[in-house]
JSON list of C-alpha atoms in Angstrom, two decimals:
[
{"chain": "Z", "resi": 1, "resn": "UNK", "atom": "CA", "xyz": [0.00, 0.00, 0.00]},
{"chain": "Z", "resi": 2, "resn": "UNK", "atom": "CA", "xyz": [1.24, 3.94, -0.93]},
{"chain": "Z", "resi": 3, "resn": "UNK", "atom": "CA", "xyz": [-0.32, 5.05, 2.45]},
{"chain": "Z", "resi": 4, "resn": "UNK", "atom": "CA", "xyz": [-2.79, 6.96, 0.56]},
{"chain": "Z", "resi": 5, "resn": "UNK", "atom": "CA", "xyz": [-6.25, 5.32, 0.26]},
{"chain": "Z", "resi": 6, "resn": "UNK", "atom": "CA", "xyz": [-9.15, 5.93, -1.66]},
{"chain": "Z", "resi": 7, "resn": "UNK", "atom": "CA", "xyz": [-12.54, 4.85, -1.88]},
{"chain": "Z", "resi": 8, "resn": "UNK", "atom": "CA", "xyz": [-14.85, 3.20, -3.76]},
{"chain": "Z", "resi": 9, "resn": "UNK", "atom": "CA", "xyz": [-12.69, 0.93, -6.25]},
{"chain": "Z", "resi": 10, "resn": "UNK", "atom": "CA", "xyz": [-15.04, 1.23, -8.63]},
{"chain": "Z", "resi": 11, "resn": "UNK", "atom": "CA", "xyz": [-18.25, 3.07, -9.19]},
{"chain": "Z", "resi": 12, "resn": "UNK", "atom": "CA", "xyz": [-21.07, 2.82, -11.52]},
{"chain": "Z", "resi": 13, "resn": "UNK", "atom": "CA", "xyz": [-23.20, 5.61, -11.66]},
{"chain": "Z", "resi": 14, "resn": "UNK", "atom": "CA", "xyz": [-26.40, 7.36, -13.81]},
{"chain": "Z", "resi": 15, "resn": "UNK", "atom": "CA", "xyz": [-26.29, 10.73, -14.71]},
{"chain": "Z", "resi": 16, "resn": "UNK", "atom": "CA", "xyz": [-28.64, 11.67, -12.93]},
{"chain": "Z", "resi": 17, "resn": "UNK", "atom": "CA", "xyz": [-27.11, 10.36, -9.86]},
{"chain": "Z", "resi": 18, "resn": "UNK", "atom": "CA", "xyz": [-24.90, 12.11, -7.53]},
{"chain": "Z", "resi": 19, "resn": "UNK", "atom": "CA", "xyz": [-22.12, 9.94, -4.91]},
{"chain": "Z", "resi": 20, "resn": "UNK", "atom": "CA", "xyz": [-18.43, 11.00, -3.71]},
{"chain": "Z", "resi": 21, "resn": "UNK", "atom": "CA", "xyz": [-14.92, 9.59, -4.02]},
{"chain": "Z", "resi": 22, "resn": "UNK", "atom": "CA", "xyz": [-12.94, 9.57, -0.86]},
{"chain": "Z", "resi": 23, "resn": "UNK", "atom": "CA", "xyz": [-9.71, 9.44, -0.42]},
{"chain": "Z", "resi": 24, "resn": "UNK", "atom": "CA", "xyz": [-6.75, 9.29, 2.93]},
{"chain": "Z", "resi": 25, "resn": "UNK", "atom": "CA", "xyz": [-3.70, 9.91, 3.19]},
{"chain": "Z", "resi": 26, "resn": "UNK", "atom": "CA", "xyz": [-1.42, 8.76, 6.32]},
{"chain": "Z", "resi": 27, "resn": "UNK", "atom": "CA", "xyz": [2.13, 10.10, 5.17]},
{"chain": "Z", "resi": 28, "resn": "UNK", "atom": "CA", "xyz": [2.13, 13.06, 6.95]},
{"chain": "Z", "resi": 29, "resn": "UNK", "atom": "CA", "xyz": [1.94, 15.39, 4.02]},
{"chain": "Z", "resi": 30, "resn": "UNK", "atom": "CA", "xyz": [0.30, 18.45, 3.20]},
{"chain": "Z", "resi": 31, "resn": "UNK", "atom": "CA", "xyz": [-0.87, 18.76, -0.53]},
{"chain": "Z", "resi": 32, "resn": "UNK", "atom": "CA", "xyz": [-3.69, 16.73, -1.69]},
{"chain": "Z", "resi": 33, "resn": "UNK", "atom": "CA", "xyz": [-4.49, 16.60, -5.24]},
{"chain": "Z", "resi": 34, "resn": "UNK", "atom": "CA", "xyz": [-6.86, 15.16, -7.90]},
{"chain": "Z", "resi": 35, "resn": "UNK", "atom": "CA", "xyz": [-6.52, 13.30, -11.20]},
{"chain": "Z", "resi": 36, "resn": "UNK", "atom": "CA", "xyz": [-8.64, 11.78, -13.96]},
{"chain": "Z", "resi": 37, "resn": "UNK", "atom": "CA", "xyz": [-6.89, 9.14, -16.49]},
{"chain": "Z", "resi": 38, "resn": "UNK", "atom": "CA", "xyz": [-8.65, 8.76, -19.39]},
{"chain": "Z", "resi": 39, "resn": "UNK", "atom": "CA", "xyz": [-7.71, 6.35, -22.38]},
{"chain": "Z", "resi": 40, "resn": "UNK", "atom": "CA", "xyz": [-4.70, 7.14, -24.12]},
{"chain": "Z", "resi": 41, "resn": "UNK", "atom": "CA", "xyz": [-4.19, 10.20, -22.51]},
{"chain": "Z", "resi": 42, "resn": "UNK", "atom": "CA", "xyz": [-1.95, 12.41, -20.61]},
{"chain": "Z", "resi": 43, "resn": "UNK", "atom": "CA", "xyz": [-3.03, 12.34, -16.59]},
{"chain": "Z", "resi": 44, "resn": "UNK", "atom": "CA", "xyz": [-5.27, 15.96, -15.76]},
{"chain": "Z", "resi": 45, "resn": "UNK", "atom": "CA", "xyz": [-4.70, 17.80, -12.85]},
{"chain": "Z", "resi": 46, "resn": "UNK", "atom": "CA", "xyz": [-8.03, 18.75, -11.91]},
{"chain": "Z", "resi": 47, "resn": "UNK", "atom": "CA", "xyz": [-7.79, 20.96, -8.31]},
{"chain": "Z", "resi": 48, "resn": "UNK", "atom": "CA", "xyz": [-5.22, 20.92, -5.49]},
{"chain": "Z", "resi": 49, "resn": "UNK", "atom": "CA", "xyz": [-5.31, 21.60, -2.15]},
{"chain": "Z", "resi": 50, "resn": "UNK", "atom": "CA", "xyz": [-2.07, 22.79, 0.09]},
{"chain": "Z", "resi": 51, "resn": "UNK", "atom": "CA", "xyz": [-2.95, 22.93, 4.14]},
{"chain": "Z", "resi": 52, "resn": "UNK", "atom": "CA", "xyz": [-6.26, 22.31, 3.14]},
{"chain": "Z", "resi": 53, "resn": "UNK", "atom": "CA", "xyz": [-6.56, 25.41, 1.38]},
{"chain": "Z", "resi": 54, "resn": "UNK", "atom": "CA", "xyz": [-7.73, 24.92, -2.59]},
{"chain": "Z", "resi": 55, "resn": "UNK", "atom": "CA", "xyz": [-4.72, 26.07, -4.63]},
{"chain": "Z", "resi": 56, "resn": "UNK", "atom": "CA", "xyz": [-5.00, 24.97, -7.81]},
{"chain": "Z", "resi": 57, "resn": "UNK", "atom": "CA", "xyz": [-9.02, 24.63, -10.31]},
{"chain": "Z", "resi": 58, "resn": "UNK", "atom": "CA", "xyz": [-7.53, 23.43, -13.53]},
{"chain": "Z", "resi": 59, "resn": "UNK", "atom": "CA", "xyz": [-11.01, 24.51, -15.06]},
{"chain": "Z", "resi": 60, "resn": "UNK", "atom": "CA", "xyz": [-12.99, 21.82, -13.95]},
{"chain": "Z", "resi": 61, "resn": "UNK", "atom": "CA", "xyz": [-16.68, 21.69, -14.26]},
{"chain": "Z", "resi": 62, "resn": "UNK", "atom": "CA", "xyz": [-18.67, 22.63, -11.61]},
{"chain": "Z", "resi": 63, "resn": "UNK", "atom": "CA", "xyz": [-20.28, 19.12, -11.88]},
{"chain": "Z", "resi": 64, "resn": "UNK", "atom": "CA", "xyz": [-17.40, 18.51, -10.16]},
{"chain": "Z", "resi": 65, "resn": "UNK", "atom": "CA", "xyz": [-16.65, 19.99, -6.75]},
{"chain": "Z", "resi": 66, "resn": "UNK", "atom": "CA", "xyz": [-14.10, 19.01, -4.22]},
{"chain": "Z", "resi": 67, "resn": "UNK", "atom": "CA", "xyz": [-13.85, 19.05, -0.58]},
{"chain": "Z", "resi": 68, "resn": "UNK", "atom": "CA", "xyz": [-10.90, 19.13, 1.73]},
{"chain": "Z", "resi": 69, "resn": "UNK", "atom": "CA", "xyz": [-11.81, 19.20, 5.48]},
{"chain": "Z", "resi": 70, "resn": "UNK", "atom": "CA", "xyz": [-8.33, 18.36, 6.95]},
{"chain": "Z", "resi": 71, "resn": "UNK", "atom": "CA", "xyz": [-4.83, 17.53, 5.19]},
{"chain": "Z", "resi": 72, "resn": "UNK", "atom": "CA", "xyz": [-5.47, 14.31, 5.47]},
{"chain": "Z", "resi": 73, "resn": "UNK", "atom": "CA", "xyz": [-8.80, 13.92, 3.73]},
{"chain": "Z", "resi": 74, "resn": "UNK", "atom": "CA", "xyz": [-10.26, 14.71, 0.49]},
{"chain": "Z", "resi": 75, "resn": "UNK", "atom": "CA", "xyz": [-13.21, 13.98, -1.28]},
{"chain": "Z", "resi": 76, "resn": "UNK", "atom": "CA", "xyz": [-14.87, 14.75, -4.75]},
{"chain": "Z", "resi": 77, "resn": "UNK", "atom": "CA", "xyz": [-18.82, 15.24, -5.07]},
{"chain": "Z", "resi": 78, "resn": "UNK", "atom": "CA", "xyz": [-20.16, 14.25, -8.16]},
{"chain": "Z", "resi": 79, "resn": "UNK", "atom": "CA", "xyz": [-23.77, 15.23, -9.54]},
{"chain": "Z", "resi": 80, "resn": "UNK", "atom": "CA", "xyz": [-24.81, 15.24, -12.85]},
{"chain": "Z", "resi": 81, "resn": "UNK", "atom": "CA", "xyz": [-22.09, 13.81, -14.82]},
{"chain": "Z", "resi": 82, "resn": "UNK", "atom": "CA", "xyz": [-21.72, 13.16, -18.07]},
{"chain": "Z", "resi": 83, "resn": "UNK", "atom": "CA", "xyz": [-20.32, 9.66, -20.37]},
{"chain": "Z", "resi": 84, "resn": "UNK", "atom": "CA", "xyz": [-17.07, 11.26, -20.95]},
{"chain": "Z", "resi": 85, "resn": "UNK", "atom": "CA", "xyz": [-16.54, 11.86, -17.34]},
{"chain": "Z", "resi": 86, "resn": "UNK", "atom": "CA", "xyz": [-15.70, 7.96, -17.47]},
{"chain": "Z", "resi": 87, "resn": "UNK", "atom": "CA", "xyz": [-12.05, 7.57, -16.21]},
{"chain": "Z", "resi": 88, "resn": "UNK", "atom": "CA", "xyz": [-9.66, 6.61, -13.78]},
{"chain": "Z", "resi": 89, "resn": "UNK", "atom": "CA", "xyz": [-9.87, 9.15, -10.67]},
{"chain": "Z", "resi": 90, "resn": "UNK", "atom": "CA", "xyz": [-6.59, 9.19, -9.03]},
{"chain": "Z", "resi": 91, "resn": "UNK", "atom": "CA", "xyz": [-5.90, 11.03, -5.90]},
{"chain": "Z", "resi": 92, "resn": "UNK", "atom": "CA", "xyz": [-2.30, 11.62, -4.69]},
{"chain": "Z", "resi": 93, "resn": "UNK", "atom": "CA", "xyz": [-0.52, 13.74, -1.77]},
{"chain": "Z", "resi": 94, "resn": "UNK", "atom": "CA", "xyz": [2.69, 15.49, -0.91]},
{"chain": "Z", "resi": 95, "resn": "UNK", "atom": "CA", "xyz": [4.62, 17.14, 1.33]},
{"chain": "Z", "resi": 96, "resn": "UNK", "atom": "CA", "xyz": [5.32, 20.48, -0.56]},
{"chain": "Z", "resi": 97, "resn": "UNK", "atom": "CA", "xyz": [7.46, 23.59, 1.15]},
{"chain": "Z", "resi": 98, "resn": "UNK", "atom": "CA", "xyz": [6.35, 26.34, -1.60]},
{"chain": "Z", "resi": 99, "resn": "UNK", "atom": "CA", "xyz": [7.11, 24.90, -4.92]},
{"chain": "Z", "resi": 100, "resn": "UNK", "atom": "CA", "xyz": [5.71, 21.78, -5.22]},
{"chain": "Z", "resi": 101, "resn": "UNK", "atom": "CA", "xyz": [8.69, 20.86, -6.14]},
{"chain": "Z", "resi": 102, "resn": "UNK", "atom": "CA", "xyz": [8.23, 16.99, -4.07]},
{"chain": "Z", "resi": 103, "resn": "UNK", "atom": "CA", "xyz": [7.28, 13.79, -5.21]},
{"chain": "Z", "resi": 104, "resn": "UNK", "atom": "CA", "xyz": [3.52, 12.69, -5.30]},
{"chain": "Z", "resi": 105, "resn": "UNK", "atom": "CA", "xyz": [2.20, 9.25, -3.85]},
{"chain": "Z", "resi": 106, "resn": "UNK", "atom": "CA", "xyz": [-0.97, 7.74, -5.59]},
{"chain": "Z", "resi": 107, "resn": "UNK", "atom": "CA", "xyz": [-3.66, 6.08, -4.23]},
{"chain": "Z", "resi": 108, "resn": "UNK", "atom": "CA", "xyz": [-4.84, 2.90, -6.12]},
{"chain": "Z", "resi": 109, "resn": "UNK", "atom": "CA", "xyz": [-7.86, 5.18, -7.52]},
{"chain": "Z", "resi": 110, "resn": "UNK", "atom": "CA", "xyz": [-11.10, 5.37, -8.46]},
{"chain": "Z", "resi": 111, "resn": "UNK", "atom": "CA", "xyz": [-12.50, 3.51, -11.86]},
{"chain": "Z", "resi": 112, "resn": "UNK", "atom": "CA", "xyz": [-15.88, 6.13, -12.40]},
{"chain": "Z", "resi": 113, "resn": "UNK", "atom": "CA", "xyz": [-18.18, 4.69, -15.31]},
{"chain": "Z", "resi": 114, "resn": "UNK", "atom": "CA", "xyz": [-20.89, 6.92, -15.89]},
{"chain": "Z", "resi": 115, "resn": "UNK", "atom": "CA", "xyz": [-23.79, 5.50, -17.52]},
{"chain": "D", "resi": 1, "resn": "UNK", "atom": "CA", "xyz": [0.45, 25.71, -23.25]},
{"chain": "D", "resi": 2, "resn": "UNK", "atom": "CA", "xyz": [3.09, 23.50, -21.12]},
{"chain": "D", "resi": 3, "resn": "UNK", "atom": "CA", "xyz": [3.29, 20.24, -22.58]},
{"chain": "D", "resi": 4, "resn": "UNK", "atom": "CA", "xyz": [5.97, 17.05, -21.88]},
{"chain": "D", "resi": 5, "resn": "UNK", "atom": "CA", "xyz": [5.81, 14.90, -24.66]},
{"chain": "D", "resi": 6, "resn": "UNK", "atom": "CA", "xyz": [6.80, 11.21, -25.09]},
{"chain": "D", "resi": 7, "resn": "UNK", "atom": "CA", "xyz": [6.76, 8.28, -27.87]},
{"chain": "D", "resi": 8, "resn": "UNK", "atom": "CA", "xyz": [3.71, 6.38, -27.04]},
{"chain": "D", "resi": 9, "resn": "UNK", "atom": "CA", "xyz": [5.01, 3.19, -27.76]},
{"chain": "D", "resi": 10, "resn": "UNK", "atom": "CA", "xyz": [5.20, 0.45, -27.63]},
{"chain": "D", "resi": 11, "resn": "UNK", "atom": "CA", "xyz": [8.69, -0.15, -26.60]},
{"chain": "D", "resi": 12, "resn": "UNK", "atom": "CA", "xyz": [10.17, -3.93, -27.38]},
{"chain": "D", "resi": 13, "resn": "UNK", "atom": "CA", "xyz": [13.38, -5.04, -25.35]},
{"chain": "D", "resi": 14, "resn": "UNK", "atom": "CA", "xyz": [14.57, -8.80, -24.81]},
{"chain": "D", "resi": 15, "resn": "UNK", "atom": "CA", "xyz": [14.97, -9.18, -21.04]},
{"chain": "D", "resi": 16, "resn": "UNK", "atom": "CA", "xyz": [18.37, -8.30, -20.14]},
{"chain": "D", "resi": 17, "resn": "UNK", "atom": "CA", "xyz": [18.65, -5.25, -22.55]},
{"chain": "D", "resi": 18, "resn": "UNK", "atom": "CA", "xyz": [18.97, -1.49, -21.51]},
{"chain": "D", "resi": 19, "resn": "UNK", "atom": "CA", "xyz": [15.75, 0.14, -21.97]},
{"chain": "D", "resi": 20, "resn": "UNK", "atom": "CA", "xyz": [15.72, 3.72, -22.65]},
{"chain": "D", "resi": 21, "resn": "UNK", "atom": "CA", "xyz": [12.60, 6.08, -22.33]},
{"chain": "D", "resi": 22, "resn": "UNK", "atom": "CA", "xyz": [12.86, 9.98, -23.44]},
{"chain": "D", "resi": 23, "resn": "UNK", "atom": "CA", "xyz": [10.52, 13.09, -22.71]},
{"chain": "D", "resi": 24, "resn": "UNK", "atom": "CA", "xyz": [10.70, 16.31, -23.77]},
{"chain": "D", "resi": 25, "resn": "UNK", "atom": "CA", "xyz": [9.50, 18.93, -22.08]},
{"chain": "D", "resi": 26, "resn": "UNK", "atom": "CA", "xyz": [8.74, 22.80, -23.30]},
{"chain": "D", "resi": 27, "resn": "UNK", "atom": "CA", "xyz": [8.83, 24.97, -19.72]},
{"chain": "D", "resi": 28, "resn": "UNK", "atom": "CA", "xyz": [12.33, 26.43, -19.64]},
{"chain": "D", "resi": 29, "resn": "UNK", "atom": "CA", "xyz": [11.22, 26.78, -16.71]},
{"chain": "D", "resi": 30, "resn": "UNK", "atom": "CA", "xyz": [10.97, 23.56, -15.28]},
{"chain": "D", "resi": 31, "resn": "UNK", "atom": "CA", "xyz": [12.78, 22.91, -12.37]},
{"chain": "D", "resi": 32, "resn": "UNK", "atom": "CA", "xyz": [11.33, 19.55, -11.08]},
{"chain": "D", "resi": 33, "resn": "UNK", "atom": "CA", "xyz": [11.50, 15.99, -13.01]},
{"chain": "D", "resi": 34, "resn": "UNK", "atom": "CA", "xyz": [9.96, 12.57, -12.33]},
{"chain": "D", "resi": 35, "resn": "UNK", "atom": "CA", "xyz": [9.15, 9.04, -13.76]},
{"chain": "D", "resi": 36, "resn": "UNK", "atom": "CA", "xyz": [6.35, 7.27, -12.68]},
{"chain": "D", "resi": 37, "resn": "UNK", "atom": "CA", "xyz": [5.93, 3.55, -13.74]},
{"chain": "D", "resi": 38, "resn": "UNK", "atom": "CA", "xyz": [2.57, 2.41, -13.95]},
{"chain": "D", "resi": 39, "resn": "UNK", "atom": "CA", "xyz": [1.32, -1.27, -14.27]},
{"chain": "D", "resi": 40, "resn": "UNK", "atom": "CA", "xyz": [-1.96, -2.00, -16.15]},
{"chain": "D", "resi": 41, "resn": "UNK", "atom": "CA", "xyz": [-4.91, -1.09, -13.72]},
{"chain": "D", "resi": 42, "resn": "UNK", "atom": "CA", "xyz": [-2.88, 0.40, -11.38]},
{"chain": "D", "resi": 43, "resn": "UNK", "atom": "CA", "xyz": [-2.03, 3.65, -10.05]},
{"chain": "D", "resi": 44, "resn": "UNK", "atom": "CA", "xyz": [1.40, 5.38, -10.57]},
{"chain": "D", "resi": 45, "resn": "UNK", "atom": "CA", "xyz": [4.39, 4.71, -8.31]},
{"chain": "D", "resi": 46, "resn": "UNK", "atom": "CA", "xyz": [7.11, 6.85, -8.44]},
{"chain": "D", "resi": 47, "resn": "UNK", "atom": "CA", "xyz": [10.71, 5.54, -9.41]},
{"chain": "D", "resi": 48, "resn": "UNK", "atom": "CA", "xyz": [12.84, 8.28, -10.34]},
{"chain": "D", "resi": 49, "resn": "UNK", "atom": "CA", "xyz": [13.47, 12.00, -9.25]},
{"chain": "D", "resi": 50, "resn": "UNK", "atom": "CA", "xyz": [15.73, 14.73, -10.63]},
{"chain": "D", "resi": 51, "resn": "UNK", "atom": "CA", "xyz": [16.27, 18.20, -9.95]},
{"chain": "D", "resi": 52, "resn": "UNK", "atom": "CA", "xyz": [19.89, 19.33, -11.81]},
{"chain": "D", "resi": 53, "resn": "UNK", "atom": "CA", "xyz": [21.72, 18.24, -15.21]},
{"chain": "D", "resi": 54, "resn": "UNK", "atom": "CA", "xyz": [23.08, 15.09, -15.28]},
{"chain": "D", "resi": 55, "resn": "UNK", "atom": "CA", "xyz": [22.75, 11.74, -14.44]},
{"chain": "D", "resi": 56, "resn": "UNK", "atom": "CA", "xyz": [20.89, 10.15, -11.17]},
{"chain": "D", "resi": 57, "resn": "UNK", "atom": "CA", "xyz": [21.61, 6.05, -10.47]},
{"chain": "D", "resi": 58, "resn": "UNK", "atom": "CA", "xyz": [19.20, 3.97, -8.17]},
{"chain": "D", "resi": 59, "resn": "UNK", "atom": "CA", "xyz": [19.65, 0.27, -8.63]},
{"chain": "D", "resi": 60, "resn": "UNK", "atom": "CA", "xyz": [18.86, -0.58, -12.42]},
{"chain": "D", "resi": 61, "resn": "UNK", "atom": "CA", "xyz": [17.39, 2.97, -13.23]},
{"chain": "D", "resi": 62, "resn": "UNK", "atom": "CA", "xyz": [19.67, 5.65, -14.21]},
{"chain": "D", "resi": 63, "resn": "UNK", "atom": "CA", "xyz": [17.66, 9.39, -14.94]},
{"chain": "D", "resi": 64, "resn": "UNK", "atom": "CA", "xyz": [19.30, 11.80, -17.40]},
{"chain": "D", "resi": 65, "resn": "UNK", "atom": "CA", "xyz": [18.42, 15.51, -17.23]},
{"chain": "D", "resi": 66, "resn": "UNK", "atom": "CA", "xyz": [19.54, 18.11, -19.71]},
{"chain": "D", "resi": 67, "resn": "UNK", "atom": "CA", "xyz": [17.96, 21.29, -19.19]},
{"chain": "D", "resi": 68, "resn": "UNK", "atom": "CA", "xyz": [19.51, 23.24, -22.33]},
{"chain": "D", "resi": 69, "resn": "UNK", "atom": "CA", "xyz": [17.68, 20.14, -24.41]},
{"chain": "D", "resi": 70, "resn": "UNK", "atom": "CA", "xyz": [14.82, 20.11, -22.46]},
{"chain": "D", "resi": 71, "resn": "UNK", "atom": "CA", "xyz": [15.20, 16.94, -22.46]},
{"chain": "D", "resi": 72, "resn": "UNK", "atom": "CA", "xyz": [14.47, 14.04, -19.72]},
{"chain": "D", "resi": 73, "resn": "UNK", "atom": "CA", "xyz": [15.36, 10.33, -20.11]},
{"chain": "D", "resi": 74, "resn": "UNK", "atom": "CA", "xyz": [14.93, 7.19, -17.63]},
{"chain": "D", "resi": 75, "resn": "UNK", "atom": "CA", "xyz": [17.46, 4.00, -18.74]},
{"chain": "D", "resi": 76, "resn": "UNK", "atom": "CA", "xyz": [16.38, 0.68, -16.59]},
{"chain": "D", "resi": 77, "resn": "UNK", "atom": "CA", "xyz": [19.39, -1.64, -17.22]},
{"chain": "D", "resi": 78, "resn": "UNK", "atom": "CA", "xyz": [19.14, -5.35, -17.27]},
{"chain": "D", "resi": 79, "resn": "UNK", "atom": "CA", "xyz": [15.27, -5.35, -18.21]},
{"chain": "D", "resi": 80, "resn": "UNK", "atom": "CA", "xyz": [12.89, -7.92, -17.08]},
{"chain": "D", "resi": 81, "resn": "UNK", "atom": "CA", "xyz": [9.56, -8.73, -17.42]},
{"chain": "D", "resi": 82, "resn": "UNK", "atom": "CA", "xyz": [8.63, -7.46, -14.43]},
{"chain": "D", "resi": 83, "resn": "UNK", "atom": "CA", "xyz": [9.41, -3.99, -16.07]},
{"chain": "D", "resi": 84, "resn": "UNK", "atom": "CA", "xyz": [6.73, -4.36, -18.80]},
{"chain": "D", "resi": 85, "resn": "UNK", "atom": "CA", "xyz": [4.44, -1.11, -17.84]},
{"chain": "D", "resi": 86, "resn": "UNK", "atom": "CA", "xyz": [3.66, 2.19, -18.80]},
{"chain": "D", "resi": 87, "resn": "UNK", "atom": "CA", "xyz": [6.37, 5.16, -17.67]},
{"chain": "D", "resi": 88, "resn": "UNK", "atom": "CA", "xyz": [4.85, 8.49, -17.46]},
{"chain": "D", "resi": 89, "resn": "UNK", "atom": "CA", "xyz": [7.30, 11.51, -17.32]},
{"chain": "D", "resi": 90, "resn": "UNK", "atom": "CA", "xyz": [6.18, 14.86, -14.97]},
{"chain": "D", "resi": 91, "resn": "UNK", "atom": "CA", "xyz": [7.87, 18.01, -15.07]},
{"chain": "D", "resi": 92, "resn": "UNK", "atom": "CA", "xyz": [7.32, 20.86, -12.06]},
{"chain": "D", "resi": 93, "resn": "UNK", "atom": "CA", "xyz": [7.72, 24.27, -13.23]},
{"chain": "D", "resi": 94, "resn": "UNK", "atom": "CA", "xyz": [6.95, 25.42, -9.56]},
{"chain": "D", "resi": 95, "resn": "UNK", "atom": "CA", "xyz": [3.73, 25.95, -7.94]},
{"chain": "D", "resi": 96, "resn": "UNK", "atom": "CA", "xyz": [1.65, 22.87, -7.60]},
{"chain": "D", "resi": 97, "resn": "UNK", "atom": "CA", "xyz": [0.72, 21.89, -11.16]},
{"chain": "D", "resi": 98, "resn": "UNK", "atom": "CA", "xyz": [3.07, 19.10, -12.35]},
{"chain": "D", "resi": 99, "resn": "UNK", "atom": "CA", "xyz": [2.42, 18.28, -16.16]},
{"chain": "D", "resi": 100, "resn": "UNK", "atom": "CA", "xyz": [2.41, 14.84, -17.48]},
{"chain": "D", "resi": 101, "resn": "UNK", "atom": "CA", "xyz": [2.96, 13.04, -20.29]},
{"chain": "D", "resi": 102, "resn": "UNK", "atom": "CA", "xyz": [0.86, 10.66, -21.60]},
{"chain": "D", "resi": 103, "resn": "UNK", "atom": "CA", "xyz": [3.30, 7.45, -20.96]},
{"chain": "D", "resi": 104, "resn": "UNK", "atom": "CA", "xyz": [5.44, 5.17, -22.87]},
{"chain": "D", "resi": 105, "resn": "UNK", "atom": "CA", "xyz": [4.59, 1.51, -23.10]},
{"chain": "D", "resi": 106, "resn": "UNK", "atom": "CA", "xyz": [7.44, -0.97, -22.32]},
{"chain": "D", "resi": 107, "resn": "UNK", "atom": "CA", "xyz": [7.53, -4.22, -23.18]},
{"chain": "D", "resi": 108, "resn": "UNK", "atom": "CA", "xyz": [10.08, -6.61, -22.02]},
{"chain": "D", "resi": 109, "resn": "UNK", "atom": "CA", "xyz": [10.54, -10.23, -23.37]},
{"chain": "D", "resi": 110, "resn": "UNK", "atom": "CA", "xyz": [11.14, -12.77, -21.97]}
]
């Protein structure tokens, strides 16, 4: 285990529905981040959170909206999503001075099919 | 836009062989340099970190940084099977947003 967990595994959801992602991290650190993997492409930063303040909103849709009550918790709340929001939701932490300039540890993630 | 860029793939080595994986990167101002290797249905593990020009050795791996190139490469010597995976380069310009690429696929035979 990476000492960051995340929950569910998997998820099947309408588009009509909405559920949340979870994730934990027991490393100590204090940047939380998340990531969708789709197919054949590049990994998306999608928001960060340093000291449980939200740093970073790579333009995500609101359909999307994260939550970060403590360093060591995150979640994502989904609600109305979409087929192409199908993807591998990764979340990761890290324990950043400034820069962000330190390694990131990945949970085993979350495989989202929206149907 | 900030892009790293890498060959997709796949990459074919007989087990035993040096493997070499390249990324290019076009932030000048990048200052912060990873691989990740990640296994099919799995999340990504780090492997490799480098920070100035040259070369940094752990075990089999070997990262190569060259700044004026903006280039980024990861050599795993004696390959084996257990290798096989995707590598993903990610380059930190500072900040918080670390950009990667989209992964090479290695493939080592047995």
């Amino acid at each position: 285990e990476t000492g960051v967990t995340q929950t569910p595994r998997h998820l099947v959801m309408g588009m009509t529905n909405k559920k949340s992602l979870k994730c934990e991290q027991h490393l100590g650190h204090n940047a939380m981040y998340w990531y969708k993997q789709s197919a054949k492409k590049p990994l998306e930063l999608m928001f960060v959170y340093n000291f449980k303040e939200q740093t970073e909103n790579n333009s995500v849709p609101s359909r999307f909206s994260p939550e970060c009550p403590n360093s060591s918790h995150l979640f994502l709340h989904l609600h109305t999503l979409q087929p192409e929001d199908s993807a591998l939701y990764l979340c990761a932490s890290s324990q950043d001075r400034d820069r962000g300039d330190t390694e990131a540890f990945f949970g085993q993630g979350t495989r989202l099919t929206v149907v | 836009q900030k892009e790293v860029e890498q060959n997709s793939g796949p990459l074919s080595v007989p087990e035993g062989a040096i493997a070499s994986l390249n990324c290019t990167y076009s932030d000048r101002g990048s200052q912060s340099f990873f691989w990740y290797r990640q296994y099919s249905g799995k999340s990504p593990e780090l492997i490799m970190s480098i920070y100035s020009n040259g070369d940094k050795e752990d075990g089999r791996f070997t990262a190569q940084l060259n700044k004026a190139s903006q280039y980024v490469s990861l050599l795993i010597r004696d390959s084996q099977p257990s290798d096989s995976a995707t590598y993903l380069c990610a380059v930190n310009a500072g900040g918080f947003k670390t950009i990667f690429g989209a992964g090479t696929r290695l493939f080592v035979k047995a």
